[in-house]
Coordinates of C-alpha atoms in Angstrom, one line a residue:
M1 CA -8.7 -20.5 6.0
G2 CA -9.2 -20.8 2.1
D3 CA -7.4 -22.8 -0.6
L4 CA -4.2 -24.0 0.8
S5 CA -3.7 -25.8 -2.5
A6 CA -3.6 -23.1 -5.0
P7 CA -5.7 -24.6 -8.2
P8 CA -3.3 -24.1 -11.4
E9 CA -5.9 -20.9 -12.7
R10 CA -4.9 -19.4 -9.4
I11 CA -1.3 -19.1 -9.1
S12 CA 0.2 -20.0 -12.5
L13 CA 3.2 -22.6 -12.3
P14 CA 6.3 -23.4 -14.7
T15 CA 6.6 -27.4 -15.7
D16 CA 9.2 -27.4 -18.3
G17 CA 13.5 -26.8 -17.4
D18 CA 15.9 -28.8 -16.4
A19 CA 16.4 -32.1 -14.6
R20 CA 17.8 -30.2 -11.5
L21 CA 14.9 -27.9 -11.7
R22 CA 12.1 -30.4 -11.7
G23 CA 14.1 -32.4 -9.2
W24 CA 13.7 -29.1 -6.8
R25 CA 10.0 -28.3 -7.7
A26 CA 9.1 -32.2 -6.5
N27 CA 10.9 -31.4 -3.3
V28 CA 8.1 -28.3 -2.1
G29 CA 4.6 -28.2 -1.1
A30 CA 1.9 -26.5 -2.9
P31 CA 2.0 -22.7 -3.7
I32 CA -1.0 -21.3 -1.2
A33 CA -3.9 -19.0 -2.0
L34 CA -5.5 -17.1 0.3
D35 CA -8.8 -14.7 0.2
L36 CA -9.2 -14.1 3.5
A37 CA -10.0 -9.8 3.4
P38 CA -13.6 -8.2 3.0
E39 CA -13.3 -6.0 -0.4
W40 CA -11.5 -2.5 0.3
S41 CA -14.2 0.3 -0.2
R42 CA -12.0 3.1 1.4
P43 CA -10.7 5.8 -0.9
A44 CA -7.2 6.1 -1.7
G45 CA -5.0 8.1 -3.4
A46 CA -2.0 6.5 -2.1
L47 CA -0.7 3.0 -1.6
L48 CA 2.0 1.4 1.0
V49 CA 4.7 -1.1 0.2
L50 CA 6.8 -3.1 2.5
S51 CA 9.3 -5.4 0.9
W52 CA 11.3 -7.6 2.9
N53 CA 13.7 -10.8 3.5
V54 CA 12.2 -12.5 6.7
W55 CA 15.1 -14.8 7.2
I56 CA 13.3 -18.1 6.8
G57 CA 10.1 -17.0 8.6
R58 CA 12.6 -15.4 12.1
G59 CA 11.1 -11.4 10.7
R60 CA 8.8 -10.5 12.9
L61 CA 6.0 -9.3 10.5
L62 CA 3.1 -8.7 12.9
E63 CA 5.4 -6.5 14.7
V64 CA 6.0 -4.0 11.9
V65 CA 2.7 -4.0 10.7
E66 CA 1.3 -3.3 14.5
G67 CA 4.0 -0.3 14.5
L68 CA 2.7 0.9 11.0
R69 CA -0.5 1.1 12.1
A70 CA 0.2 2.9 15.2
G71 CA 2.3 5.4 13.5
A72 CA 5.9 4.3 14.3
W73 CA 7.1 5.6 11.0
A74 CA 6.3 9.1 9.1
L75 CA 6.2 8.1 6.0
A76 CA 2.9 5.7 6.3
G77 CA 1.3 9.4 7.5
E78 CA -2.1 9.5 9.8
E79 CA -4.6 8.4 7.4
P80 CA -5.1 4.6 7.0
L81 CA -3.5 3.5 3.7
P82 CA -3.8 0.0 1.9
L83 CA -0.5 -2.0 2.5
V84 CA 1.4 -4.9 -0.2
V85 CA 3.5 -6.7 1.7
L86 CA 6.4 -8.5 -0.8
L87 CA 7.9 -11.0 1.8
Q88 CA 11.1 -13.2 0.4
E89 CA 12.2 -16.5 2.4
A90 CA 8.8 -16.7 3.7
Y91 CA 8.5 -19.7 5.5
R92 CA 5.9 -22.5 5.3
S93 CA 5.4 -25.6 6.7
D94 CA 2.2 -28.2 6.0
A95 CA 1.4 -31.7 4.8
T96 CA 2.0 -30.5 1.1
V97 CA 5.8 -30.5 1.4
P98 CA 6.9 -34.3 0.7
E99 CA 7.8 -36.1 3.8
R100 CA 11.3 -37.2 2.9
S101 CA 13.6 -34.7 1.1
N102 CA 14.9 -36.3 -2.2
G103 CA 18.6 -34.5 -1.6
F104 CA 17.4 -31.2 -3.7
H105 CA 17.9 -29.0 -1.2
P106 CA 20.1 -26.2 -0.1
R107 CA 23.3 -27.5 2.3
E108 CA 22.8 -26.4 5.5
I109 CA 21.6 -26.9 8.9
M110 CA 18.9 -25.6 10.1
S111 CA 19.1 -23.5 13.7
R112 CA 15.9 -24.1 15.5
T113 CA 16.5 -21.5 18.2
R114 CA 14.6 -18.6 16.9
P115 CA 10.8 -18.8 16.3
R116 CA 9.8 -18.5 12.6
A117 CA 6.2 -17.7 11.8
D118 CA 4.3 -19.7 8.7
V119 CA 3.0 -17.4 6.2
A120 CA -0.4 -19.1 6.2
E121 CA -0.6 -18.4 9.8
L122 CA 0.2 -14.9 9.3
A123 CA -2.1 -14.1 7.2
S124 CA -4.9 -15.8 8.6
R125 CA -4.2 -13.8 11.5
L126 CA -4.0 -10.6 10.0
G127 CA -7.1 -11.4 7.7
W128 CA -5.5 -10.5 4.6
N129 CA -5.0 -12.1 1.1
L130 CA -1.9 -14.1 0.8
R131 CA -0.4 -15.6 -2.7
Y132 CA 2.4 -17.9 -1.7
V133 CA 4.9 -19.6 -4.2
P134 CA 8.1 -21.8 -2.6
S135 CA 11.5 -22.1 -3.8
M136 CA 12.9 -24.6 -2.3
R137 CA 12.9 -27.0 1.0
N138 CA 14.6 -26.4 4.1
A139 CA 17.1 -28.7 3.9
A140 CA 15.9 -31.7 5.5
E141 CA 13.0 -31.1 7.3
R142 CA 9.5 -30.8 6.1
S143 CA 9.0 -26.9 4.9
D144 CA 9.8 -24.9 2.4
R145 CA 10.6 -21.4 1.9
G146 CA 10.0 -18.8 -1.2
N147 CA 7.9 -15.7 -2.3
A148 CA 4.5 -14.6 -0.5
I149 CA 2.2 -11.2 -1.3
L150 CA 0.3 -9.8 1.3
S151 CA -2.3 -7.4 1.7
P152 CA -6.1 -6.2 2.0
L153 CA -5.8 -5.8 -1.4
P154 CA -7.5 -8.1 -4.0
L155 CA -5.2 -10.1 -5.8
D156 CA -5.5 -11.3 -9.5
D157 CA -3.7 -13.2 -12.1
T158 CA -1.1 -14.4 -10.0
T159 CA 1.8 -15.8 -11.5
A160 CA 5.1 -17.9 -10.7
I161 CA 8.0 -17.1 -12.4
E162 CA 11.0 -19.4 -11.9
L163 CA 14.0 -18.1 -12.9
P164 CA 17.3 -19.3 -14.6
M165 CA 18.9 -22.2 -12.2
V166 CA 22.2 -21.1 -10.7
L167 CA 23.1 -22.3 -7.5
Q168 CA 19.4 -22.8 -5.8
R169 CA 15.9 -22.7 -7.2
R170 CA 14.4 -19.0 -7.0
V171 CA 10.8 -18.3 -8.2
A172 CA 9.5 -14.6 -8.2
L173 CA 5.7 -14.4 -7.8
A174 CA 3.9 -11.9 -9.5
A175 CA 0.0 -10.3 -9.1
T176 CA -2.1 -7.6 -10.0
V177 CA -3.5 -5.3 -7.4
R178 CA -7.1 -3.4 -7.6
L179 CA -6.8 0.2 -6.0
G180 CA -10.6 2.0 -7.1
G181 CA -10.2 1.8 -11.0
R182 CA -6.2 1.7 -11.1
R183 CA -4.4 -1.4 -11.6
L184 CA -0.6 -2.1 -10.9
R185 CA 1.3 -5.1 -11.0
V186 CA 3.4 -6.1 -7.6
V187 CA 6.0 -8.7 -7.9
S188 CA 8.6 -9.9 -5.0
G189 CA 11.6 -11.6 -5.9
H190 CA 14.8 -12.8 -4.7
L191 CA 18.1 -13.6 -6.7
D192 CA 21.1 -15.9 -6.0
P193 CA 23.4 -14.5 -3.7
R194 CA 26.4 -16.3 -5.2
G195 CA 27.2 -19.4 -8.1
P196 CA 28.6 -23.0 -8.2
P197 CA 31.6 -23.5 -7.2
G198 CA 34.6 -22.1 -9.6
Y199 CA 35.4 -18.9 -11.5
K200 CA 31.3 -18.2 -11.3
W201 CA 31.5 -18.4 -7.4
L202 CA 30.5 -14.7 -7.1
G203 CA 27.8 -15.3 -9.4
A204 CA 27.0 -11.5 -11.2
A205 CA 26.6 -13.3 -14.2
G206 CA 23.9 -15.4 -13.0
R207 CA 21.7 -13.2 -11.4
A208 CA 22.1 -11.1 -14.6
A209 CA 20.5 -14.1 -16.4
Q210 CA 17.9 -14.3 -13.8
T211 CA 17.1 -10.5 -13.7
A212 CA 16.9 -10.9 -17.8
H213 CA 14.7 -13.4 -17.2
L214 CA 12.3 -11.9 -15.1
L215 CA 12.4 -8.3 -16.7
A216 CA 11.5 -10.6 -20.0
A217 CA 8.5 -11.9 -17.8
L218 CA 7.1 -8.1 -16.9
E219 CA 7.4 -6.4 -20.0
A220 CA 4.2 -5.5 -20.7
D221 CA 3.4 -4.2 -17.3
D222 CA 3.4 -0.9 -17.4
L223 CA 2.7 0.4 -14.0
L224 CA 4.9 -2.0 -12.0
I225 CA 6.6 -2.2 -8.0
L226 CA 9.5 -4.8 -7.6
G227 CA 10.3 -5.6 -3.8
A228 CA 13.5 -7.9 -4.0
D229 CA 16.3 -8.9 -2.2
L230 CA 18.9 -8.7 -5.5
N231 CA 22.0 -9.5 -3.8
L232 CA 24.1 -7.0 -5.8
G233 CA 26.8 -7.7 -3.9
R234 CA 29.2 -5.5 -6.4
G235 CA 25.9 -2.9 -6.2
R236 CA 26.0 -0.9 -9.7
A237 CA 28.4 -2.5 -11.2
E238 CA 26.5 -5.7 -12.2
R239 CA 25.1 -5.5 -15.3
S240 CA 22.0 -6.3 -13.0
W241 CA 21.6 -3.1 -12.4
R242 CA 22.3 -2.1 -15.9
L243 CA 19.5 -4.3 -16.9
L244 CA 16.9 -2.9 -14.5
T245 CA 17.5 0.8 -15.2
E246 CA 17.6 0.0 -18.8
A247 CA 13.8 -1.6 -18.3
G248 CA 12.9 1.8 -16.9
L249 CA 12.7 0.5 -13.2
R250 CA 14.2 3.2 -10.8
F251 CA 16.0 2.5 -7.6
G252 CA 15.6 4.5 -4.1
V253 CA 12.8 6.4 -5.9
P254 CA 13.8 8.9 -6.1
P255 CA 16.7 7.9 -8.2
G256 CA 20.0 8.1 -6.6
F257 CA 21.5 5.5 -4.6
P258 CA 19.7 5.4 -1.0
R259 CA 21.7 7.7 1.7
W260 CA 21.5 4.1 3.9
R261 CA 24.8 1.6 3.7
H262 CA 23.5 -1.3 4.0
T263 CA 20.1 -3.3 4.0
Y264 CA 21.5 -6.8 5.2
H265 CA 22.0 -6.4 8.8
A266 CA 24.5 -9.2 8.9
L267 CA 28.3 -9.3 7.8
P268 CA 29.6 -7.6 5.3
R269 CA 26.9 -5.3 5.4
L270 CA 25.9 -4.3 1.9
V271 CA 22.9 -2.4 -0.1
L272 CA 20.9 -5.8 -1.2
D273 CA 17.1 -5.1 -1.1
Y274 CA 15.4 -2.7 -3.4
I275 CA 11.9 -1.3 -3.8
L276 CA 11.8 -0.4 -7.7
L277 CA 9.1 1.2 -9.4
R278 CA 8.6 1.9 -12.7
D279 CA 5.6 4.1 -13.9
R280 CA 5.1 4.4 -17.9
A281 CA 1.5 5.4 -17.7
G282 CA 2.2 8.3 -15.7
A283 CA 0.2 7.3 -12.6
V284 CA 2.6 8.5 -9.7
R285 CA 2.9 11.4 -8.4
R286 CA 5.3 10.9 -5.8
A287 CA 7.2 8.3 -4.3
R288 CA 9.4 8.2 -1.3
I289 CA 11.1 4.8 0.1
E290 CA 12.5 4.6 3.8
R291 CA 14.8 1.7 5.2
L292 CA 12.9 0.9 8.8
D293 CA 15.6 0.1 11.9
Q294 CA 14.4 -1.5 15.1
D295 CA 16.7 1.6 17.1
A296 CA 17.9 4.6 16.2
S297 CA 21.8 2.7 17.2
D298 CA 21.1 0.2 14.6
R299 CA 23.5 -2.1 16.4
G300 CA 21.9 -5.6 17.8
P301 CA 22.1 -8.9 16.0
V302 CA 19.1 -8.5 13.8
V303 CA 16.5 -6.1 13.0
F304 CA 12.9 -7.2 14.4
G305 CA 14.2 -10.5 14.1
S306 CA 15.6 -11.0 10.8
D307 CA 19.1 -10.5 9.1
H308 CA 17.8 -7.8 6.8
H309 CA 16.4 -4.4 7.3
P310 CA 12.7 -3.8 5.7
L311 CA 11.9 -1.7 3.1
L312 CA 8.6 0.9 3.7
G313 CA 7.7 2.6 0.4
R314 CA 4.8 5.2 -0.1
I315 CA 3.2 5.7 -3.5
D316 CA 1.1 8.6 -4.1
F317 CA -1.1 8.7 -7.5
N318 CA -2.0 11.3 -9.3
P319 CA -6.0 12.0 -10.0
E320 CA -7.9 9.0 -11.9

């Protein structure tokens, strides 16, 4: 299945930080780098981007990818286009995860009532390239979860961006995608939903600190796509929103609040998930984003197995 324990030159990992972060790091497995896809040779003037919080591996990614291939969503178009998948809460279980927890993990009870797909197995079944970096252990069980990038396109210059500690360890993941002669940076991120107990419990200040740190790490990237569960419970009132817009990242694409009323499918239903675009180079001709629904009623308990809707973006480029 490839290089399951990615060497440092494949995924650049942080090494400093406070004692809490070191404890969380020691409680997860190794990052994963798999290069399984043949070189992409077909010309493509557009790119599809799927961003999705798969709820600790419960989201049925293969079903969604098969739907895209079958033309279930008009945004994908009729011609075969390369796809980049940006996952949050991707699930992994292998021998690199320590057998016993050191106590640095979420205080939660892991339910086994719904099947969970291992992200390395997903990449193997699709025959795609994968970069995965864990953020945290799944309670006391021998597995972890984090951000992942999957694509049939080559994934270069992968960097793990460890965010400031708020409630739980969070590690964003960035990689460079090559499409013809064009190179663009793609990022999967997940901010904390809340803060520590006390007056900071709502977590807005912590999310702003995490956002500022992430943006500083991405400042040099002129052509950037960020797929993220931002957990902006207060929406545009949060400082994180202002930081992202001031950094040139466009919400909704085109700008403006999405016409859908939620992306988090559980209660309370909120818009938490985004695909954001920065194009300082003038490379993009048109960009569109749609929320993917399992059915027209949108009333089921989950959406393709997850408590979040997938978002699909189509990025059409100007001629090189």
